[in-house]
């Protein structure tokens, strides 16, 4: 399959492009498109065969459910069985935006593979003009996980999608770099109090300001896997990643030690380390790009400089812990 990348200027409506994208989705195909968090790989959420193509292209385990994207609160309400007052408050406060709400799904609406046979579904309205234009035109819910190969860092540039999905997807809508750079906050509204299954740009405090107390899942707190999909390897580059306290003396010593063993080292940190073989910036916006850049080097080991005191709400740290499989350099 030939993969076509089309640049969609965010301020211009290129009707032809959307027509092509809508046509592919309506016919049961998949396309990649930008959201404000990361790029998504989308298909008609009501068509099991179409959704299966997403799992195939990503190599995604079948028991990991996908997020459904809709263009409005109204469309979301049409997809779920019960909506609590609190869920509506959150939709009003944060949509369009980086908050995915897990709610009880309307029966028989979504293809079973979207929800991995669960009775619940994760829904969000993305805050990106290209994603919204696409959703408004296609007039159906789009199931879309991040558009990376399963286990790899999520794509924040169309180039990342192309790298992972070349010949697997017919069309990538290029909307430039994604603004937030890390996936949406996932909040399970079917528990009382609601539970954050994945921290993101919408914080616990922001959510609590709207609906009162919510909890962090055991997995987010570092107490082992809980929600589907959280148990798999994530965001991992080729070379092993180790966390290290963000302390320049310690990092310089580590660089010297590793190089002394004849190995090459890449450092991810906000401060620069010219003595390292490679250095890439570390921030929510650059995390995935930097992890991907490590794969283009011959580094044997990657050190990520992080605060030593764990902040459960720190969504970048949450992703880094997974990328490092919780290993600390010592
Ligand atoms: O920002 C985002 O959320 C991006 C963009 C494309 O919207 N999407 C994304 O999708 O990150 P994905 O598939 O990579 O991550 C979806 C997460 C997974 O951890 C999955 O287990 C969880 O949401 N999830 C989806 N539906 C669920 C459900 N019914 N119950 C529990 N967790 C669910
Ligand atoms: Mg993902």
Tab-separated table of C-alpha atoms and ligand atoms in Angstrom:
chain	number	residue	atom	x	y	z
A	1	UNK	CA	0.000	0.000	0.000
A	2	UNK	CA	1.178	3.480	-0.856
A	3	UNK	CA	1.096	5.935	2.016
A	4	UNK	CA	0.212	9.471	1.068
A	5	UNK	CA	1.057	12.330	3.434
A	6	UNK	CA	-1.000	15.454	2.971
A	7	UNK	CA	-0.201	18.646	4.779
A	8	UNK	CA	-3.357	20.215	6.121
A	9	UNK	CA	-2.810	23.827	6.945
A	10	UNK	CA	-4.689	24.464	10.169
A	11	UNK	CA	-6.086	27.768	8.952
A	12	UNK	CA	-7.220	26.638	5.531
A	13	UNK	CA	-10.002	24.218	4.725
A	14	UNK	CA	-8.761	21.933	2.037
A	15	UNK	CA	-12.069	20.350	1.107
A	16	UNK	CA	-10.551	17.846	-1.289
A	17	UNK	CA	-8.369	16.373	1.415
A	18	UNK	CA	-11.229	15.977	3.835
A	19	UNK	CA	-13.381	14.417	1.133
A	20	UNK	CA	-10.636	11.879	0.495
A	21	UNK	CA	-10.223	11.177	4.231
A	22	UNK	CA	-13.975	10.856	4.816
A	23	UNK	CA	-14.270	8.550	1.829
A	24	UNK	CA	-11.591	6.209	3.197
A	25	UNK	CA	-13.233	6.063	6.655
A	26	UNK	CA	-16.749	5.541	5.239
A	27	UNK	CA	-15.459	2.672	3.083
A	28	UNK	CA	-13.982	0.940	6.142
A	29	UNK	CA	-10.369	2.087	5.784
A	30	UNK	CA	-8.003	3.733	8.263
A	31	UNK	CA	-6.265	7.122	8.225
A	32	UNK	CA	-3.909	8.988	10.554
A	33	UNK	CA	-4.777	12.481	11.755
A	34	UNK	CA	-3.450	15.016	14.263
A	35	UNK	CA	-5.042	15.804	17.608
A	36	UNK	CA	-3.804	18.294	20.199
A	37	UNK	CA	-2.220	15.451	22.212
A	38	UNK	CA	-0.687	12.988	19.728
A	39	UNK	CA	-1.518	11.704	16.242
A	40	UNK	CA	-4.330	9.147	16.082
A	41	UNK	CA	-4.957	6.187	13.776
A	42	UNK	CA	-8.675	6.281	13.054
A	43	UNK	CA	-11.464	4.080	11.716
A	44	UNK	CA	-15.273	3.954	11.820
A	45	UNK	CA	-15.947	2.900	15.421
A	46	UNK	CA	-19.081	0.995	14.391
A	47	UNK	CA	-17.299	-1.198	11.827
A	48	UNK	CA	-15.433	-4.179	13.334
A	49	UNK	CA	-13.514	-4.954	10.145
A	50	UNK	CA	-12.315	-1.377	9.861
A	51	UNK	CA	-11.298	-1.315	13.521
A	52	UNK	CA	-9.440	-4.602	13.067
A	53	UNK	CA	-7.173	-2.806	10.567
A	54	UNK	CA	-6.047	-0.474	13.376
A	55	UNK	CA	-5.066	-3.399	15.599
A	56	UNK	CA	-3.209	-4.997	12.679
A	57	UNK	CA	-1.343	-1.846	11.641
A	58	UNK	CA	-0.245	-1.153	15.224
A	59	UNK	CA	0.333	-4.754	16.266
A	60	UNK	CA	-1.888	-3.917	19.230
A	61	UNK	CA	-3.081	-6.615	21.649
A	62	UNK	CA	-6.819	-7.213	21.213
A	63	UNK	CA	-7.578	-6.744	24.924
A	64	UNK	CA	-6.540	-3.080	24.866
A	65	UNK	CA	-9.613	-0.924	24.107
A	66	UNK	CA	-9.504	2.132	21.834
A	67	UNK	CA	-10.622	5.700	22.527
A	68	UNK	CA	-13.626	6.912	20.540
A	69	UNK	CA	-13.498	10.455	19.152
A	70	UNK	CA	-16.610	12.523	18.498
A	71	UNK	CA	-17.136	16.132	17.421
A	72	UNK	CA	-19.318	17.364	20.286
A	73	UNK	CA	-20.826	16.718	23.691
A	74	UNK	CA	-24.125	16.006	21.928
A	75	UNK	CA	-22.549	13.263	19.849
A	76	UNK	CA	-20.941	11.776	22.967
A	77	UNK	CA	-24.263	11.710	24.807
A	78	UNK	CA	-25.666	9.689	21.918
A	79	UNK	CA	-22.979	7.027	22.424
A	80	UNK	CA	-23.437	6.265	26.106
A	81	UNK	CA	-26.143	4.703	28.196
A	82	UNK	CA	-26.018	6.697	31.398
A	83	UNK	CA	-24.451	10.081	31.883
A	84	UNK	CA	-23.904	11.374	35.374
A	85	UNK	CA	-24.241	15.043	36.207
A	86	UNK	CA	-20.516	15.040	36.966
A	87	UNK	CA	-19.637	13.588	33.563
A	88	UNK	CA	-21.622	16.360	31.893
A	89	UNK	CA	-19.883	18.973	34.030
A	90	UNK	CA	-16.508	17.640	32.899
A	91	UNK	CA	-17.569	17.650	29.246
A	92	UNK	CA	-18.649	21.280	29.600
A	93	UNK	CA	-15.429	22.216	31.385
A	94	UNK	CA	-12.804	20.365	29.315
A	95	UNK	CA	-14.192	19.509	25.867
A	96	UNK	CA	-12.946	19.909	23.294
A	97	UNK	CA	-9.776	18.818	25.062
A	98	UNK	CA	-7.369	16.247	26.427
A	99	UNK	CA	-9.763	14.421	28.743
A	100	UNK	CA	-11.111	10.951	27.915
A	101	UNK	CA	-14.148	9.885	29.920
A	102	UNK	CA	-14.876	6.191	30.460
A	103	UNK	CA	-18.639	5.700	30.570
A	104	UNK	CA	-21.172	2.920	30.097
A	105	UNK	CA	-21.515	2.362	26.371
A	106	UNK	CA	-24.830	2.183	24.538
A	107	UNK	CA	-25.245	-1.534	23.733
A	108	UNK	CA	-24.568	-2.724	20.166
A	109	UNK	CA	-23.447	0.697	18.952
A	110	UNK	CA	-19.684	0.220	18.784
A	111	UNK	CA	-17.853	-2.668	17.192
A	112	UNK	CA	-16.880	-5.091	19.965
A	113	UNK	CA	-13.174	-4.795	19.239
A	114	UNK	CA	-13.274	-1.033	19.987
A	115	UNK	CA	-14.122	-1.684	23.610
A	116	UNK	CA	-12.298	-5.031	23.847
A	117	UNK	CA	-15.665	-6.532	24.847
A	118	UNK	CA	-16.026	-4.234	27.850
A	119	UNK	CA	-19.381	-2.617	28.638
A	120	UNK	CA	-17.632	0.732	28.958
A	121	UNK	CA	-16.173	3.046	26.335
A	122	UNK	CA	-13.626	5.863	26.472
A	123	UNK	CA	-14.792	8.998	24.639
A	124	UNK	CA	-13.289	12.406	23.969
A	125	UNK	CA	-13.772	15.474	21.769
A	126	UNK	CA	-10.298	16.407	20.507
A	127	UNK	CA	-9.281	20.049	20.426
A	128	UNK	CA	-7.634	20.203	17.022
A	129	UNK	CA	-9.115	21.870	13.940
A	130	UNK	CA	-8.117	19.026	11.612
A	131	UNK	CA	-9.544	16.318	13.884
A	132	UNK	CA	-12.730	18.333	14.408
A	133	UNK	CA	-13.141	19.097	10.703
A	134	UNK	CA	-12.730	15.424	9.935
A	135	UNK	CA	-15.235	14.338	12.613
A	136	UNK	CA	-17.804	16.932	11.537
A	137	UNK	CA	-17.624	15.775	7.950
A	138	UNK	CA	-17.538	12.042	8.540
A	139	UNK	CA	-20.517	12.270	10.931
A	140	UNK	CA	-19.670	9.096	12.810
A	141	UNK	CA	-17.599	8.243	15.880
A	142	UNK	CA	-13.962	7.506	15.041
A	143	UNK	CA	-12.045	4.943	17.100
A	144	UNK	CA	-8.442	6.091	17.293
A	145	UNK	CA	-5.525	4.998	19.419
A	146	UNK	CA	-2.197	6.767	19.101
A	147	UNK	CA	-0.787	6.187	15.597
A	148	UNK	CA	2.427	4.425	16.661
A	149	UNK	CA	3.498	0.806	16.492
A	150	UNK	CA	2.376	-0.783	19.753
A	151	UNK	CA	5.020	-0.347	22.458
A	152	UNK	CA	6.768	2.574	20.709
A	153	UNK	CA	6.566	6.255	21.685
A	154	UNK	CA	3.384	7.996	20.522
A	155	UNK	CA	3.702	10.163	17.382
A	156	UNK	CA	3.810	13.931	17.804
A	157	UNK	CA	4.767	14.616	14.163
A	158	UNK	CA	3.386	13.247	10.888
A	159	UNK	CA	6.937	11.999	10.216
A	160	UNK	CA	6.686	9.743	13.288
A	161	UNK	CA	3.471	8.267	11.931
A	162	UNK	CA	5.069	7.750	8.537
A	163	UNK	CA	8.034	5.996	10.151
A	164	UNK	CA	5.773	3.490	11.931
A	165	UNK	CA	2.898	3.227	9.456
A	166	UNK	CA	4.475	3.442	6.013
A	167	UNK	CA	2.625	1.041	3.705
A	168	UNK	CA	0.099	0.266	6.438
A	169	UNK	CA	-2.107	3.343	6.152
A	170	UNK	CA	-3.190	5.005	2.900
A	171	UNK	CA	-3.384	8.592	4.193
A	172	UNK	CA	-1.713	10.685	6.894
A	173	UNK	CA	-3.112	14.162	7.482
A	174	UNK	CA	-0.130	16.278	8.496
A	175	UNK	CA	-1.139	19.053	10.876
A	176	UNK	CA	2.373	19.831	12.084
A	177	UNK	CA	3.653	19.144	15.601
A	178	UNK	CA	1.005	18.346	18.209
A	179	UNK	CA	0.721	20.979	20.915
A	180	UNK	CA	0.538	18.934	24.099
A	181	UNK	CA	2.728	16.018	23.056
A	182	UNK	CA	1.412	13.456	25.576
A	183	UNK	CA	-1.843	11.471	25.443
A	184	UNK	CA	-5.096	12.574	27.091
A	185	UNK	CA	-5.992	12.088	30.745
A	186	UNK	CA	-8.185	8.968	31.040
A	187	UNK	CA	-10.837	9.235	33.764
A	188	UNK	CA	-13.086	6.311	34.665
A	189	UNK	CA	-16.512	7.784	35.461
A	190	UNK	CA	-18.018	4.360	36.207
A	191	UNK	CA	-16.282	4.193	39.628
A	192	UNK	CA	-17.265	6.238	42.635
A	193	UNK	CA	-15.277	8.370	43.166
A	194	UNK	CA	-14.028	8.503	39.555
A	195	UNK	CA	-10.532	7.127	38.933
A	196	UNK	CA	-7.710	8.551	36.829
A	197	UNK	CA	-6.412	5.574	34.842
A	198	UNK	CA	-3.839	7.628	32.937
A	199	UNK	CA	-2.599	11.084	33.970
A	200	UNK	CA	-2.422	13.758	31.281
A	201	UNK	CA	-2.493	17.448	30.575
A	202	UNK	CA	-5.852	17.833	32.347
A	203	UNK	CA	-4.758	17.475	35.966
A	204	UNK	CA	-6.351	15.858	39.025
A	205	UNK	CA	-6.676	19.308	40.602
A	206	UNK	CA	-8.452	20.741	37.551
A	207	UNK	CA	-10.883	17.820	37.559
A	208	UNK	CA	-11.465	18.099	41.319
A	209	UNK	CA	-12.219	21.794	40.960
A	210	UNK	CA	-15.190	20.782	38.820
A	211	UNK	CA	-16.545	17.563	40.433
A	212	UNK	CA	-14.772	17.124	43.782
A	213	UNK	CA	-12.598	14.204	44.856
A	214	UNK	CA	-11.206	11.744	42.301
A	215	UNK	CA	-8.648	8.985	42.885
A	216	UNK	CA	-5.514	7.902	41.060
A	217	UNK	CA	-5.528	4.241	39.975
A	218	UNK	CA	-3.192	1.781	41.663
A	219	UNK	CA	-1.280	1.649	38.399
A	220	UNK	CA	-0.729	5.417	38.360
A	221	UNK	CA	0.343	5.242	42.003
A	222	UNK	CA	2.948	2.665	41.000
A	223	UNK	CA	1.168	-0.329	42.590
A	224	UNK	CA	0.979	-2.624	39.589
A	225	UNK	CA	-1.267	-2.910	36.518
A	226	UNK	CA	-5.004	-2.444	36.672
A	227	UNK	CA	-6.741	-1.123	33.586
A	228	UNK	CA	-6.608	-2.916	30.231
A	229	UNK	CA	-3.676	-1.884	28.164
A	230	UNK	CA	-1.670	-0.576	31.084
A	231	UNK	CA	0.143	-3.872	31.495
A	232	UNK	CA	2.059	-3.742	28.207
A	233	UNK	CA	5.453	-2.244	27.370
A	234	UNK	CA	5.077	1.389	26.445
A	235	UNK	CA	6.989	4.221	24.810
A	236	UNK	CA	10.164	2.137	24.629
A	237	UNK	CA	13.063	3.002	22.321
A	238	UNK	CA	15.537	0.291	21.228
A	239	UNK	CA	18.209	1.010	23.842
A	240	UNK	CA	17.274	0.537	27.506
A	241	UNK	CA	16.094	3.645	29.344
A	242	UNK	CA	17.152	4.320	32.931
A	243	UNK	CA	15.829	7.037	35.213
A	244	UNK	CA	18.401	9.094	37.081
A	245	UNK	CA	18.034	11.881	39.627
A	246	UNK	CA	18.230	15.244	37.882
A	247	UNK	CA	21.493	16.236	39.554
A	248	UNK	CA	24.323	17.412	37.309
A	249	UNK	CA	27.129	15.900	39.430
A	250	UNK	CA	25.432	12.511	39.459
A	251	UNK	CA	24.691	12.615	35.745
A	252	UNK	CA	28.249	13.596	34.820
A	253	UNK	CA	29.568	10.708	36.933
A	254	UNK	CA	27.172	8.302	35.221
A	255	UNK	CA	28.260	9.525	31.770
A	256	UNK	CA	31.924	9.021	32.682
A	257	UNK	CA	31.248	5.549	34.082
A	258	UNK	CA	29.287	4.350	31.062
A	259	UNK	CA	31.725	5.806	28.546
A	260	UNK	CA	34.546	4.230	30.569
A	261	UNK	CA	32.994	0.862	29.714
A	262	UNK	CA	33.229	1.738	26.024
A	263	UNK	CA	29.488	2.358	25.693
A	264	UNK	CA	27.644	5.278	24.141
A	265	UNK	CA	25.126	7.223	26.120
A	266	UNK	CA	22.171	9.450	25.288
A	267	UNK	CA	20.920	11.826	27.964
A	268	UNK	CA	17.394	13.219	28.085
A	269	UNK	CA	17.295	16.251	30.349
A	270	UNK	CA	16.311	19.883	30.501
A	271	UNK	CA	19.939	20.911	31.176
A	272	UNK	CA	22.533	20.218	28.452
A	273	UNK	CA	25.324	17.660	28.804
A	274	UNK	CA	27.928	18.199	26.062
A	275	UNK	CA	30.004	15.351	27.515
A	276	UNK	CA	27.283	12.819	26.644
A	277	UNK	CA	27.435	11.165	23.199
A	278	UNK	CA	23.910	12.432	22.542
A	279	UNK	CA	21.667	14.859	24.315
A	280	UNK	CA	17.963	15.485	23.708
A	281	UNK	CA	15.623	17.902	25.467
A	282	UNK	CA	13.148	16.642	28.040
A	283	UNK	CA	9.737	18.281	28.426
A	284	UNK	CA	6.161	17.063	27.823
A	285	UNK	CA	6.255	18.596	24.340
A	286	UNK	CA	9.583	16.964	23.404
A	287	UNK	CA	9.462	13.653	25.295
A	288	UNK	CA	8.331	11.389	22.461
A	289	UNK	CA	10.388	13.159	19.796
A	290	UNK	CA	13.465	12.789	21.993
A	291	UNK	CA	12.797	9.091	22.685
A	292	UNK	CA	12.411	8.541	18.936
A	293	UNK	CA	15.607	10.450	18.217
A	294	UNK	CA	17.471	8.047	20.494
A	295	UNK	CA	16.531	5.293	18.043
A	296	UNK	CA	18.375	7.163	15.293
A	297	UNK	CA	21.629	7.048	17.267
A	298	UNK	CA	23.947	4.196	18.221
A	299	UNK	CA	23.506	4.896	21.933
A	300	UNK	CA	23.727	1.740	24.078
A	301	UNK	CA	21.898	3.274	26.986
A	302	UNK	CA	19.540	6.186	27.616
A	303	UNK	CA	19.465	8.189	30.841
A	304	UNK	CA	16.397	10.309	31.605
A	305	UNK	CA	16.940	13.004	34.229
A	306	UNK	CA	13.930	13.234	36.542
A	307	UNK	CA	13.068	14.558	39.992
A	308	UNK	CA	13.798	11.929	42.626
A	309	UNK	CA	10.610	12.579	44.590
A	310	UNK	CA	7.735	10.921	42.810
A	311	UNK	CA	4.778	13.146	41.981
A	312	UNK	CA	1.836	10.873	41.115
A	313	UNK	CA	0.274	13.641	39.055
A	314	UNK	CA	3.327	14.177	36.864
A	315	UNK	CA	2.171	12.822	33.510
A	316	UNK	CA	5.577	13.034	31.862
A	317	UNK	CA	7.097	11.029	34.732
A	318	UNK	CA	4.286	8.488	34.342
A	319	UNK	CA	5.314	7.886	30.709
A	320	UNK	CA	9.028	7.877	31.515
A	321	UNK	CA	8.569	5.266	34.243
A	322	UNK	CA	6.950	3.028	31.643
A	323	UNK	CA	9.606	3.741	29.025
A	324	UNK	CA	12.238	2.799	31.642
A	325	UNK	CA	10.165	-0.075	32.997
A	326	UNK	CA	10.753	1.617	36.395
A	327	UNK	CA	14.532	1.034	36.261
A	328	UNK	CA	16.785	3.567	38.018
A	329	UNK	CA	20.446	3.947	37.127
A	330	UNK	CA	22.792	3.138	39.987
B	1	LIG	O1	-4.653	11.590	23.552
B	1	LIG	C1	-5.125	10.481	23.341
B	1	LIG	O2	-5.866	9.913	24.152
B	1	LIG	C2	-4.769	9.784	22.012
B	1	LIG	C3	-5.384	10.597	20.884
B	1	LIG	C4	-5.188	9.952	19.548
B	1	LIG	O3	-6.734	10.836	21.165
B	1	LIG	N1	-5.238	8.435	22.013
B	1	LIG	C5	-4.678	7.464	22.765
B	1	LIG	O4	-5.234	6.216	22.583
B	1	LIG	O5	-3.766	7.656	23.522
B	1	LIG	P1	-4.526	4.873	23.063
B	1	LIG	O6	-5.329	3.774	22.485
B	1	LIG	O7	-3.100	4.900	22.718
B	1	LIG	O8	-4.775	4.859	24.605
B	1	LIG	C6	-6.060	4.585	25.108
B	1	LIG	C7	-5.989	4.293	26.577
B	1	LIG	C8	-5.426	2.921	26.804
B	1	LIG	O9	-4.576	2.950	27.933
B	1	LIG	C9	-6.676	2.088	27.086
B	1	LIG	O10	-6.400	0.982	27.865
B	1	LIG	C10	-7.575	3.093	27.786
B	1	LIG	O11	-7.309	4.323	27.147
B	1	LIG	N2	-9.006	2.770	27.595
B	1	LIG	C11	-9.759	2.898	26.476
B	1	LIG	N3	-11.004	2.454	26.680
B	1	LIG	C12	-11.071	2.032	27.959
B	1	LIG	C13	-12.089	1.456	28.769
B	1	LIG	N4	-13.312	1.208	28.307
B	1	LIG	N5	-11.774	1.145	30.043
B	1	LIG	C14	-10.531	1.377	30.531
B	1	LIG	N6	-9.526	1.930	29.818
B	1	LIG	C15	-9.779	2.240	28.548
B	2	LIG	MG1	-1.102	4.598	22.689
